Coordinates of C-alpha atoms in Angstrom, one line a residue:
M232 CA 73.1 84.5 102.6
T233 CA 74.6 88.2 103.5
L234 CA 76.6 88.5 106.3
A235 CA 76.2 91.8 108.2
V236 CA 78.3 91.6 111.3
H237 CA 79.4 93.6 114.2
S238 CA 82.6 93.1 116.1
A239 CA 84.4 94.7 118.8
A240 CA 87.9 95.8 118.7
G241 CA 90.3 92.9 117.7
E242 CA 87.8 90.8 116.3
E243 CA 88.2 91.6 112.8
K244 CA 90.0 87.9 112.1
M245 CA 86.2 86.4 112.1
Y246 CA 85.8 87.5 108.4
N247 CA 89.2 86.4 107.2
Q248 CA 88.6 82.8 106.0
V249 CA 86.5 83.7 103.0
E250 CA 87.6 81.8 99.9
H251 CA 87.2 82.8 96.2
P252 CA 87.6 79.0 94.3
A253 CA 85.1 79.8 91.6
G254 CA 87.2 82.8 90.3
G255 CA 84.0 84.9 89.8
Y256 CA 86.2 88.1 90.4
K257 CA 87.7 87.4 86.9
K258 CA 84.8 89.2 85.4
L259 CA 86.0 92.5 87.1
F260 CA 88.5 92.3 84.6
E261 CA 86.4 91.9 81.2
T262 CA 85.6 94.3 78.3
V263 CA 82.1 95.5 78.2
E264 CA 80.2 97.5 75.7
E265 CA 79.1 100.7 76.4
L266 CA 75.1 101.8 76.2
S267 CA 73.5 103.9 73.8
S268 CA 70.9 105.2 76.7
P269 CA 70.2 104.4 80.1
V270 CA 68.7 101.1 81.3
T271 CA 66.2 100.5 84.0
A272 CA 67.4 98.6 87.0
H273 CA 65.1 96.3 89.3
V274 CA 64.9 97.5 92.2
T275 CA 64.5 95.2 95.3
G276 CA 64.2 96.4 98.8
R277 CA 62.9 100.3 99.0
I278 CA 65.4 103.2 97.8
P279 CA 64.7 105.9 100.5
S280 CA 62.7 108.8 99.0
W281 CA 65.4 111.1 99.8
L282 CA 68.0 109.8 97.7
R283 CA 68.0 111.6 94.6
G284 CA 70.8 112.3 92.1
S285 CA 73.8 110.3 90.4
L286 CA 76.2 107.9 91.5
L287 CA 79.2 108.6 89.0
R288 CA 81.8 106.3 88.8
C289 CA 84.8 105.6 86.6
G290 CA 87.2 102.7 85.7
P291 CA 88.6 100.4 82.8
G292 CA 86.2 99.1 80.5
L293 CA 88.2 98.3 77.2
F294 CA 91.1 95.6 78.4
E295 CA 92.1 95.1 74.8
V296 CA 92.2 96.5 71.5
G297 CA 91.8 93.9 68.6
A298 CA 94.4 91.6 69.3
E299 CA 96.5 93.8 71.6
P300 CA 96.1 93.2 75.4
F301 CA 96.6 95.9 78.1
Y302 CA 98.9 94.5 80.9
H303 CA 98.2 96.5 84.0
L304 CA 95.0 97.4 86.3
F305 CA 95.8 100.9 85.5
D306 CA 95.6 100.5 81.5
G307 CA 92.3 99.6 80.2
Q308 CA 90.2 102.4 78.6
A309 CA 88.1 104.8 80.7
L310 CA 84.6 103.8 81.0
L311 CA 82.1 106.4 82.9
H312 CA 79.2 104.8 84.8
K313 CA 76.1 106.3 86.4
F314 CA 73.2 105.2 88.7
D315 CA 70.3 107.7 88.5
F316 CA 68.0 107.7 91.5
K317 CA 64.7 109.3 90.8
E318 CA 61.3 108.9 93.4
G319 CA 62.8 105.0 94.4
H320 CA 63.6 104.4 90.7
V321 CA 67.0 103.6 89.3
T322 CA 68.7 103.7 85.9
Y323 CA 71.9 102.7 84.8
H324 CA 74.2 103.9 82.2
R325 CA 78.0 103.8 80.9
R326 CA 79.9 105.6 78.1
F327 CA 83.8 105.5 77.3
V328 CA 85.6 108.3 77.7
R329 CA 86.6 109.8 74.5
S330 CA 90.3 110.1 75.4
D331 CA 92.7 110.8 72.7
A332 CA 94.1 107.4 73.7
Y333 CA 90.4 105.6 73.1
V334 CA 89.8 107.6 69.8
R335 CA 93.2 106.7 68.5
A336 CA 93.0 103.0 69.5
M337 CA 89.5 102.7 67.9
T338 CA 90.5 104.6 65.0
E339 CA 93.6 102.5 64.1
K340 CA 92.6 99.4 65.5
R341 CA 95.6 99.1 67.9
I342 CA 97.1 100.6 71.1
V343 CA 98.6 103.8 70.2
I344 CA 99.4 105.8 73.3
T345 CA 101.9 104.0 76.1
E346 CA 99.5 103.4 79.3
F347 CA 100.8 102.6 82.7
G348 CA 101.9 99.1 82.2
T349 CA 101.6 98.5 78.6
Y350 CA 103.9 99.9 75.7
A351 CA 102.5 101.2 72.6
Y352 CA 104.6 99.7 69.6
P353 CA 105.2 102.0 66.7
D354 CA 102.7 101.4 63.9
P355 CA 104.1 98.6 61.8
C356 CA 102.8 100.1 58.3
K357 CA 105.6 103.0 58.8
N358 CA 109.0 102.3 57.4
I359 CA 111.7 102.2 59.7
F360 CA 112.7 105.9 58.9
S361 CA 109.3 107.2 60.2
R362 CA 109.4 104.9 63.1
F363 CA 112.9 105.8 64.3
F364 CA 112.2 109.4 64.0
S365 CA 108.7 109.1 65.7
Y366 CA 111.0 108.2 68.8
F367 CA 112.2 111.9 69.2
K368 CA 108.9 113.9 69.3
G369 CA 108.8 113.8 73.1
V370 CA 106.8 112.2 75.4
E371 CA 103.2 111.3 74.3
V372 CA 101.7 110.9 78.0
T373 CA 98.2 109.4 78.3
D374 CA 95.1 111.0 79.0
N375 CA 93.2 107.8 79.8
A376 CA 91.0 109.5 82.6
L377 CA 89.8 105.9 84.1
V378 CA 90.6 106.7 87.9
N379 CA 87.9 109.3 89.2
V380 CA 85.7 112.2 88.7
Y381 CA 85.1 115.6 90.3
P382 CA 83.8 119.1 90.0
I383 CA 85.5 122.1 89.2
G384 CA 82.8 125.0 89.3
E385 CA 80.1 123.8 87.6
D386 CA 81.7 121.3 85.3
Y387 CA 83.1 118.1 86.1
Y388 CA 86.0 116.2 85.0
A389 CA 87.2 112.5 84.6
C390 CA 90.8 112.1 85.5
T391 CA 94.1 109.9 86.1
E392 CA 97.2 111.1 87.4
T393 CA 98.9 112.9 84.4
N394 CA 98.7 116.5 83.5
F395 CA 95.1 115.9 81.4
I396 CA 91.8 115.8 82.7
T397 CA 88.5 115.5 80.5
R398 CA 85.5 117.4 80.9
I399 CA 82.5 115.3 80.5
N400 CA 78.8 115.7 80.8
P401 CA 77.6 114.4 84.1
D402 CA 73.9 113.9 82.6
T403 CA 74.4 112.2 79.5
L404 CA 78.4 111.1 80.1
E405 CA 79.4 112.4 77.1
T406 CA 83.0 113.8 76.2
I407 CA 83.4 117.4 76.1
K408 CA 87.2 118.2 76.0
Q409 CA 90.5 117.4 77.1
V410 CA 92.0 120.1 79.5
D411 CA 96.0 120.5 80.1
L412 CA 96.6 121.2 83.4
C413 CA 100.2 122.5 82.3
K414 CA 98.3 125.6 80.5
Y415 CA 97.0 126.7 84.1
V416 CA 99.7 126.0 86.5
S417 CA 103.2 124.6 87.2
V418 CA 102.5 121.0 87.3
N419 CA 103.6 117.8 85.4
G420 CA 100.7 116.1 86.7
A421 CA 97.9 116.1 89.4
T422 CA 96.3 113.5 91.7
A423 CA 92.9 111.8 91.2
H424 CA 92.4 112.9 94.7
P425 CA 91.9 116.5 95.0
H426 CA 90.2 117.9 98.1
I427 CA 87.0 120.0 97.6
E428 CA 85.9 122.5 100.1
N429 CA 82.2 123.3 100.5
D430 CA 82.6 126.3 99.2
G431 CA 83.9 124.5 95.7
T432 CA 87.6 125.6 96.3
V433 CA 89.9 122.7 94.9
Y434 CA 93.2 121.6 96.4
N435 CA 95.6 119.3 94.6
I436 CA 99.0 118.3 94.7
G437 CA 101.4 117.3 91.7
N438 CA 105.0 117.4 91.0
C439 CA 106.9 120.0 89.4
F440 CA 110.3 121.6 88.5
G441 CA 111.4 123.6 91.6
K442 CA 114.5 125.9 91.6
N443 CA 117.7 124.9 90.1
F444 CA 115.6 122.3 88.2
A445 CA 115.6 120.4 91.6
L446 CA 112.1 118.5 91.6
A447 CA 109.5 119.5 93.9
Y448 CA 105.6 119.3 94.9
N449 CA 103.1 121.9 94.2
I450 CA 99.9 122.3 96.0
I451 CA 97.6 124.3 93.7
R452 CA 94.4 125.9 94.5
V453 CA 91.2 126.2 92.3
P454 CA 89.2 128.8 93.4
P455 CA 85.1 128.3 93.3
L456 CA 83.3 129.8 90.5
Q457 CA 82.8 133.5 90.9
T458 CA 80.0 135.8 89.9
D459 CA 81.7 136.4 86.9
K460 CA 81.2 132.9 85.5
E461 CA 84.6 132.5 84.2
D462 CA 86.7 128.8 84.3
P463 CA 88.0 128.7 87.8
L464 CA 90.9 126.9 86.1
D465 CA 92.2 130.4 84.9
K466 CA 92.5 131.5 88.6
A467 CA 94.2 128.3 89.5
E468 CA 97.7 129.3 91.5
V469 CA 100.4 127.3 93.3
V470 CA 99.9 128.1 97.2
V471 CA 102.8 126.3 98.5
Q472 CA 105.6 124.0 97.4
F473 CA 107.0 121.1 99.1
P474 CA 111.0 120.2 98.5
C475 CA 111.8 116.9 97.3
S476 CA 113.8 114.4 99.4
D477 CA 115.9 113.4 96.2
R478 CA 116.2 116.3 93.7
F479 CA 115.8 114.1 90.4
K480 CA 113.6 111.4 92.1
P481 CA 110.2 112.5 93.0
S482 CA 108.1 110.2 95.3
Y483 CA 104.6 108.8 93.6
V484 CA 102.3 110.6 95.1
H485 CA 98.3 109.6 95.2
S486 CA 96.6 111.7 97.6
F487 CA 97.3 114.4 100.6
G488 CA 95.9 115.4 103.9
L489 CA 93.9 118.9 104.6
T490 CA 92.3 120.5 107.3
S491 CA 91.1 124.2 107.7
D492 CA 94.7 125.3 108.7
Y493 CA 97.2 122.6 107.4
I494 CA 98.2 120.6 104.3
V495 CA 99.8 117.3 105.1
F496 CA 102.2 115.6 102.7
V497 CA 103.6 112.2 102.9
E498 CA 106.5 111.4 101.0
T499 CA 107.2 107.5 100.4
P500 CA 110.1 105.6 99.3
V501 CA 108.5 104.7 96.2
K502 CA 110.5 107.1 93.3
I503 CA 109.9 107.8 89.8
N504 CA 113.4 107.7 88.3
L505 CA 113.0 110.8 86.2
L506 CA 116.0 110.2 83.8
K507 CA 114.9 106.8 83.2
F508 CA 111.2 108.0 82.6
L509 CA 112.5 110.7 80.2
S510 CA 115.0 108.3 78.3
S511 CA 112.4 105.1 78.3
W512 CA 110.2 106.7 75.7
S513 CA 113.0 106.2 73.1
L514 CA 113.8 102.5 74.1
W515 CA 111.8 99.8 72.8
G516 CA 108.8 98.4 75.3
A517 CA 109.2 100.5 78.2
N518 CA 106.1 102.1 79.9
Y519 CA 105.7 104.2 82.9
M520 CA 105.9 101.1 85.4
D521 CA 109.5 100.6 84.4
C522 CA 110.4 104.0 85.6
F523 CA 109.5 103.1 89.5
E524 CA 111.9 102.2 91.8
S525 CA 112.1 101.9 95.8
N526 CA 114.9 104.1 97.9
E527 CA 115.1 101.4 100.4
T528 CA 117.0 103.3 102.8
M529 CA 114.6 106.7 103.3
G530 CA 111.8 105.6 105.1
V531 CA 108.9 108.0 104.9
W532 CA 109.0 111.9 105.2
L533 CA 105.9 113.7 106.5
H534 CA 105.9 117.5 105.4
V535 CA 103.5 120.0 106.9
A536 CA 102.6 123.3 105.3
E537 CA 100.2 126.2 107.2
K538 CA 97.4 126.2 104.5
K539 CA 96.2 129.8 104.9
K540 CA 99.9 131.3 104.6
G541 CA 101.5 128.8 102.2
R542 CA 104.4 128.3 105.0
L543 CA 106.2 125.4 105.0
L544 CA 106.7 124.0 109.0
N545 CA 110.4 123.2 109.4
I546 CA 109.9 120.0 111.3
K547 CA 111.4 116.9 110.1
Y548 CA 108.8 114.2 110.6
R549 CA 110.0 110.7 109.9
T550 CA 108.9 106.9 110.3
S551 CA 109.4 103.5 108.7
A552 CA 108.9 103.0 105.0
F553 CA 105.2 101.9 103.6
N554 CA 103.3 102.7 100.2
L555 CA 100.7 105.1 100.6
F556 CA 97.8 105.3 98.2
H557 CA 94.7 107.0 100.4
H558 CA 94.5 109.1 103.2
I559 CA 91.4 108.5 105.2
N560 CA 91.4 111.8 107.0
T561 CA 93.4 114.5 108.8
Y562 CA 92.2 116.8 111.6
E563 CA 93.7 119.4 114.5
D564 CA 93.5 118.6 118.2
N565 CA 95.1 120.6 120.9
G566 CA 98.3 121.1 118.8
F567 CA 98.8 117.8 117.3
L568 CA 98.0 116.9 113.8
I569 CA 96.3 113.3 113.6
V570 CA 96.7 111.6 110.0
D571 CA 94.9 108.6 109.5
L572 CA 96.0 106.3 106.2
C573 CA 95.9 103.1 104.6
T574 CA 99.2 101.9 104.3
W575 CA 101.3 98.9 102.9
K576 CA 104.1 97.8 105.0
G577 CA 107.6 98.3 103.1
F578 CA 109.2 100.1 100.3
E579 CA 108.5 97.6 97.4
F580 CA 105.9 99.3 95.2
I581 CA 102.1 97.6 95.6
Y582 CA 101.6 98.1 91.8
N583 CA 104.0 95.5 91.1
Y584 CA 101.5 93.0 92.1
L585 CA 98.4 94.7 90.1
Y586 CA 99.1 93.4 86.6
L587 CA 95.9 91.6 85.3
A588 CA 97.6 88.4 84.7
N589 CA 98.2 88.3 88.4
L590 CA 94.4 89.5 89.0
R591 CA 92.9 87.2 86.8
S592 CA 94.8 84.2 88.0
N593 CA 92.9 81.0 90.2
W594 CA 92.4 81.5 93.4
D595 CA 95.3 79.6 94.9
E596 CA 97.5 81.5 92.4
V597 CA 96.2 85.0 93.5
K598 CA 96.8 84.1 97.0
R599 CA 100.5 83.2 96.5
H600 CA 101.0 86.6 94.8
A601 CA 99.6 88.2 97.7
E602 CA 101.8 86.4 100.3
K603 CA 104.8 88.3 98.7
A604 CA 103.5 91.6 98.8
P605 CA 103.8 94.2 101.3
Q606 CA 101.2 93.9 103.7
P607 CA 98.3 96.3 104.3
E608 CA 97.4 98.4 107.6
A609 CA 95.2 101.4 108.3
R610 CA 97.4 103.3 111.0
R611 CA 97.1 106.5 112.6
Y612 CA 100.0 108.9 112.9
V613 CA 100.1 112.0 115.2
L614 CA 102.5 115.0 114.4
P615 CA 103.3 117.6 117.3
L616 CA 103.3 121.0 116.1
N617 CA 105.0 122.9 119.2
F618 CA 107.9 121.5 121.4
D619 CA 111.4 122.3 122.3
K620 CA 114.8 121.0 122.4
A621 CA 114.4 120.4 125.9
D622 CA 112.2 117.5 125.1
T623 CA 114.8 115.6 123.3
G624 CA 114.3 111.9 123.6
K625 CA 110.6 112.3 125.1
N626 CA 107.2 111.4 123.4
L627 CA 105.9 114.4 122.5
V628 CA 102.3 112.7 122.3
T629 CA 100.2 113.8 125.0
L630 CA 96.6 113.3 123.7
P631 CA 95.1 110.4 125.7
Y632 CA 93.0 108.7 123.5
T633 CA 95.9 107.2 121.0
T634 CA 98.9 105.1 121.7
A635 CA 100.5 106.9 118.5
T636 CA 104.1 108.3 119.6
A637 CA 106.2 111.1 118.2
T638 CA 109.7 111.2 119.8
L639 CA 112.2 114.0 119.2
R640 CA 115.7 112.6 118.3
S641 CA 119.2 114.5 119.0
D642 CA 119.5 115.0 114.9
E643 CA 115.9 117.1 115.4
T644 CA 113.8 114.6 113.4
V645 CA 110.9 113.7 114.9
W646 CA 110.4 109.9 114.9
L647 CA 106.8 108.6 114.7
E648 CA 105.4 105.5 115.6
P649 CA 101.5 104.7 114.6
E650 CA 98.9 103.3 116.5
V651 CA 97.3 100.6 114.3
I652 CA 93.6 101.1 113.6
F653 CA 93.0 98.2 111.2
S654 CA 95.1 95.2 110.6
G655 CA 94.2 91.6 109.3
P656 CA 96.7 88.9 107.5
R657 CA 96.4 90.3 103.7
H658 CA 93.1 92.0 104.7
A659 CA 93.2 95.5 103.5
F660 CA 90.9 98.2 104.6
E661 CA 91.1 100.4 101.3
F662 CA 89.6 102.9 99.3
P663 CA 88.5 104.5 102.3
Q664 CA 85.6 107.2 102.3
I665 CA 84.0 109.1 105.2
N666 CA 81.2 111.8 106.0
Y667 CA 83.2 114.1 103.8
K668 CA 81.1 117.1 103.7
K669 CA 80.8 117.6 107.3
Y670 CA 83.9 115.8 108.5
C671 CA 86.7 116.2 106.4
G672 CA 89.6 118.0 108.2
K673 CA 87.7 117.3 111.5
P674 CA 87.5 115.1 114.3
Y675 CA 85.5 112.2 113.3
T676 CA 84.6 108.5 114.0
Y677 CA 83.5 106.3 111.2
T678 CA 85.3 105.6 108.0
Y679 CA 83.8 102.8 105.2
G680 CA 86.3 100.9 103.1
L681 CA 86.4 98.3 100.6
G682 CA 87.9 95.1 102.1
L683 CA 90.4 93.6 99.7
N684 CA 91.3 89.9 100.8
H685 CA 94.4 88.9 98.8
F686 CA 93.4 92.1 96.5
V687 CA 89.9 90.4 95.7
P688 CA 87.6 93.1 96.8
D689 CA 85.0 91.0 98.8
R690 CA 83.5 92.8 101.5
L691 CA 82.4 96.4 102.8
C692 CA 83.8 97.8 105.9
K693 CA 82.7 100.3 108.6
L694 CA 85.4 101.1 111.2
N695 CA 84.9 103.2 114.1
V696 CA 88.4 104.8 114.3
K697 CA 88.3 105.3 118.3
T698 CA 87.2 102.2 119.3
K699 CA 88.4 100.1 116.6
E700 CA 84.7 98.3 116.4
T701 CA 83.7 96.9 112.8
W702 CA 80.8 96.3 110.8
V703 CA 81.1 94.0 107.5
W704 CA 78.8 93.3 104.5
Q705 CA 79.7 90.4 102.8
E706 CA 78.1 87.7 100.3
P707 CA 79.4 84.5 98.8
D708 CA 81.1 85.1 95.5
S709 CA 80.3 89.2 95.2
Y710 CA 82.8 91.8 94.5
P711 CA 81.8 95.3 95.6
S712 CA 83.5 98.7 94.9
E713 CA 84.7 101.5 96.9
P714 CA 81.6 102.4 99.0
I715 CA 80.3 105.9 98.9
F716 CA 78.6 107.5 101.7
V717 CA 75.7 109.6 101.0
S718 CA 74.4 111.7 104.2
H719 CA 70.8 112.0 105.0
P720 CA 69.4 115.7 104.0
D721 CA 68.4 115.9 107.8
A722 CA 70.9 113.8 109.6
L723 CA 71.7 114.5 112.9
E724 CA 74.2 112.1 113.3
E725 CA 77.8 111.4 111.5
D726 CA 76.7 108.2 110.1
D727 CA 73.1 109.0 109.2
G728 CA 72.6 108.0 105.9
V729 CA 73.5 105.3 103.1
V730 CA 76.4 103.6 101.6
L731 CA 76.3 102.9 97.6
S732 CA 78.5 100.8 96.3
I733 CA 78.5 98.5 93.1
V734 CA 78.5 94.9 93.1
I735 CA 79.2 91.9 90.9
S736 CA 77.7 88.7 91.5
P737 CA 78.7 86.5 88.3
G738 CA 77.8 82.9 89.7
V739 CA 74.8 83.6 91.9
G740 CA 71.8 84.5 89.8
P741 CA 70.4 85.8 86.4
K742 CA 71.3 89.5 87.0
P743 CA 74.9 89.6 87.2
A744 CA 75.6 93.1 89.0
Y745 CA 73.6 95.4 90.9
L746 CA 73.7 98.8 93.0
L747 CA 73.9 98.1 96.4
V748 CA 72.1 100.4 99.0
L749 CA 73.1 99.8 102.7
N750 CA 72.1 101.7 106.0
A751 CA 75.2 103.5 107.2
K752 CA 74.7 102.8 110.7
D753 CA 74.9 99.1 110.6
M754 CA 75.6 98.0 107.1
S755 CA 72.2 95.8 106.6
E756 CA 71.0 96.2 103.4
V757 CA 68.3 98.7 102.2
A758 CA 67.8 98.0 98.3
R759 CA 69.4 96.8 95.7
A760 CA 69.1 97.6 91.9
E761 CA 70.0 94.9 89.7
V762 CA 71.2 95.0 86.0
E763 CA 71.4 92.2 83.4
M764 CA 74.7 92.5 82.5
N765 CA 78.4 92.7 83.9
I766 CA 80.2 96.1 85.3
P767 CA 83.8 95.7 85.2
V768 CA 85.9 97.0 88.1
T769 CA 85.6 100.8 89.3
F770 CA 88.1 102.9 91.3
H771 CA 86.6 105.8 92.6
G772 CA 83.6 108.4 92.3
I773 CA 81.1 110.7 93.6
F774 CA 77.4 111.4 94.3
K775 CA 76.0 114.1 92.6
R776 CA 72.9 115.1 94.5
A777 CA 70.0 116.3 91.9

């Protein structure tokens, strides 16, 4: 039984009662083997003839090395997945990324490089002196590229959030080479959510050391491929620098907003304690997660810069505390910036709840953990770009279609209150996707998201951000991934196209996983392409047209 239901604003709660006592979601966190060559998927329904190309996705595929387990959702070794669409037929392929972290782990049969939530203990075969001195070699940063895949020029890269990205072959999934962004531009790392403009220009953000050793955040721009065919990374540059609210403690940044004229950076209270980070590498058993802390008093600061001039706007936008991983979209309208976000309320770091022991728990235990966690909410913030001191004490937002407010306070800060665009108790609208090519940075109507039920992904949602109407696809004991929107080549409307998602359904039939194709208008099933093997969790990816 498939549930594909449309509901008007305020009716989302009708989907909230789904339970998962069988615990099939645990299969999302099981090690699998890579494939030596693509396998043919069994198609039911009809794949649209215009759908030609590859769905490329990334996630963890190896959750332990020998007897040593990885502990956090973001630790497992990176596995690349590809579903190929050609004339109604579908094949599936997967290969591990040959990162340093993976190759060394395979060679030494143990975890060699510390991951997000897993410490790599020194080689027990070395004597105490060589182990002692190995502590002072400096930080060995992971290159485990398990989060996303994106193009730079004609090349494709798998990435995590460190300074290392890994060039891969999008056809064979072979690893080509590791690339260190520090060699091209001044950043200590970069997000896995760059913005890619239609001409191929790539924007990203990463923290860096600014003036007087104070920390800052650099926006980097990589130009599109030129006629000289030189590597665009050689021409990468910093276009603007955002200051940091705390000179030694940068905020964790996962994504940012971009329009044709503005860059929006949301600085949250989840902080990286840099002194702890640098010293933890000499502490026995410490990992990245140990270096995060929350600033319980700062709330959230929003920063805006003019994109073309690289000039910071001297406006101090402030609001109450939340965690932020994914921007939905950002656009300009009559002197305002509309910033739509998937937030988690409060200052406690949500990643504290994403240890594998929590995610693999029995259903009642999973629910108990989620009850304690920050609560999710999709929100719209509206940032006024022009006002004067005479407006102090007033709501500066004059747009007729939003209840979001922005109040100029006597200390010259602008206090923001959001409009809630999706909310359900312990039900998140997350991993948002839009018709990116045509509507990124522009006024839009629809977003597609993965529904998390107490952190368990159990539905796909379409949301009308104007009316708050929702459409939901859901099947019992089925666990989908981030929905990727693919526009029809001759689309006339924003939602003309299909939505693609990898679904695992371990308890349902002989084929435990499939690629789902939905009609993007009403979230009804168009086709599915089943494979006879489990597919572990994937985070992000792209559709590469043939």
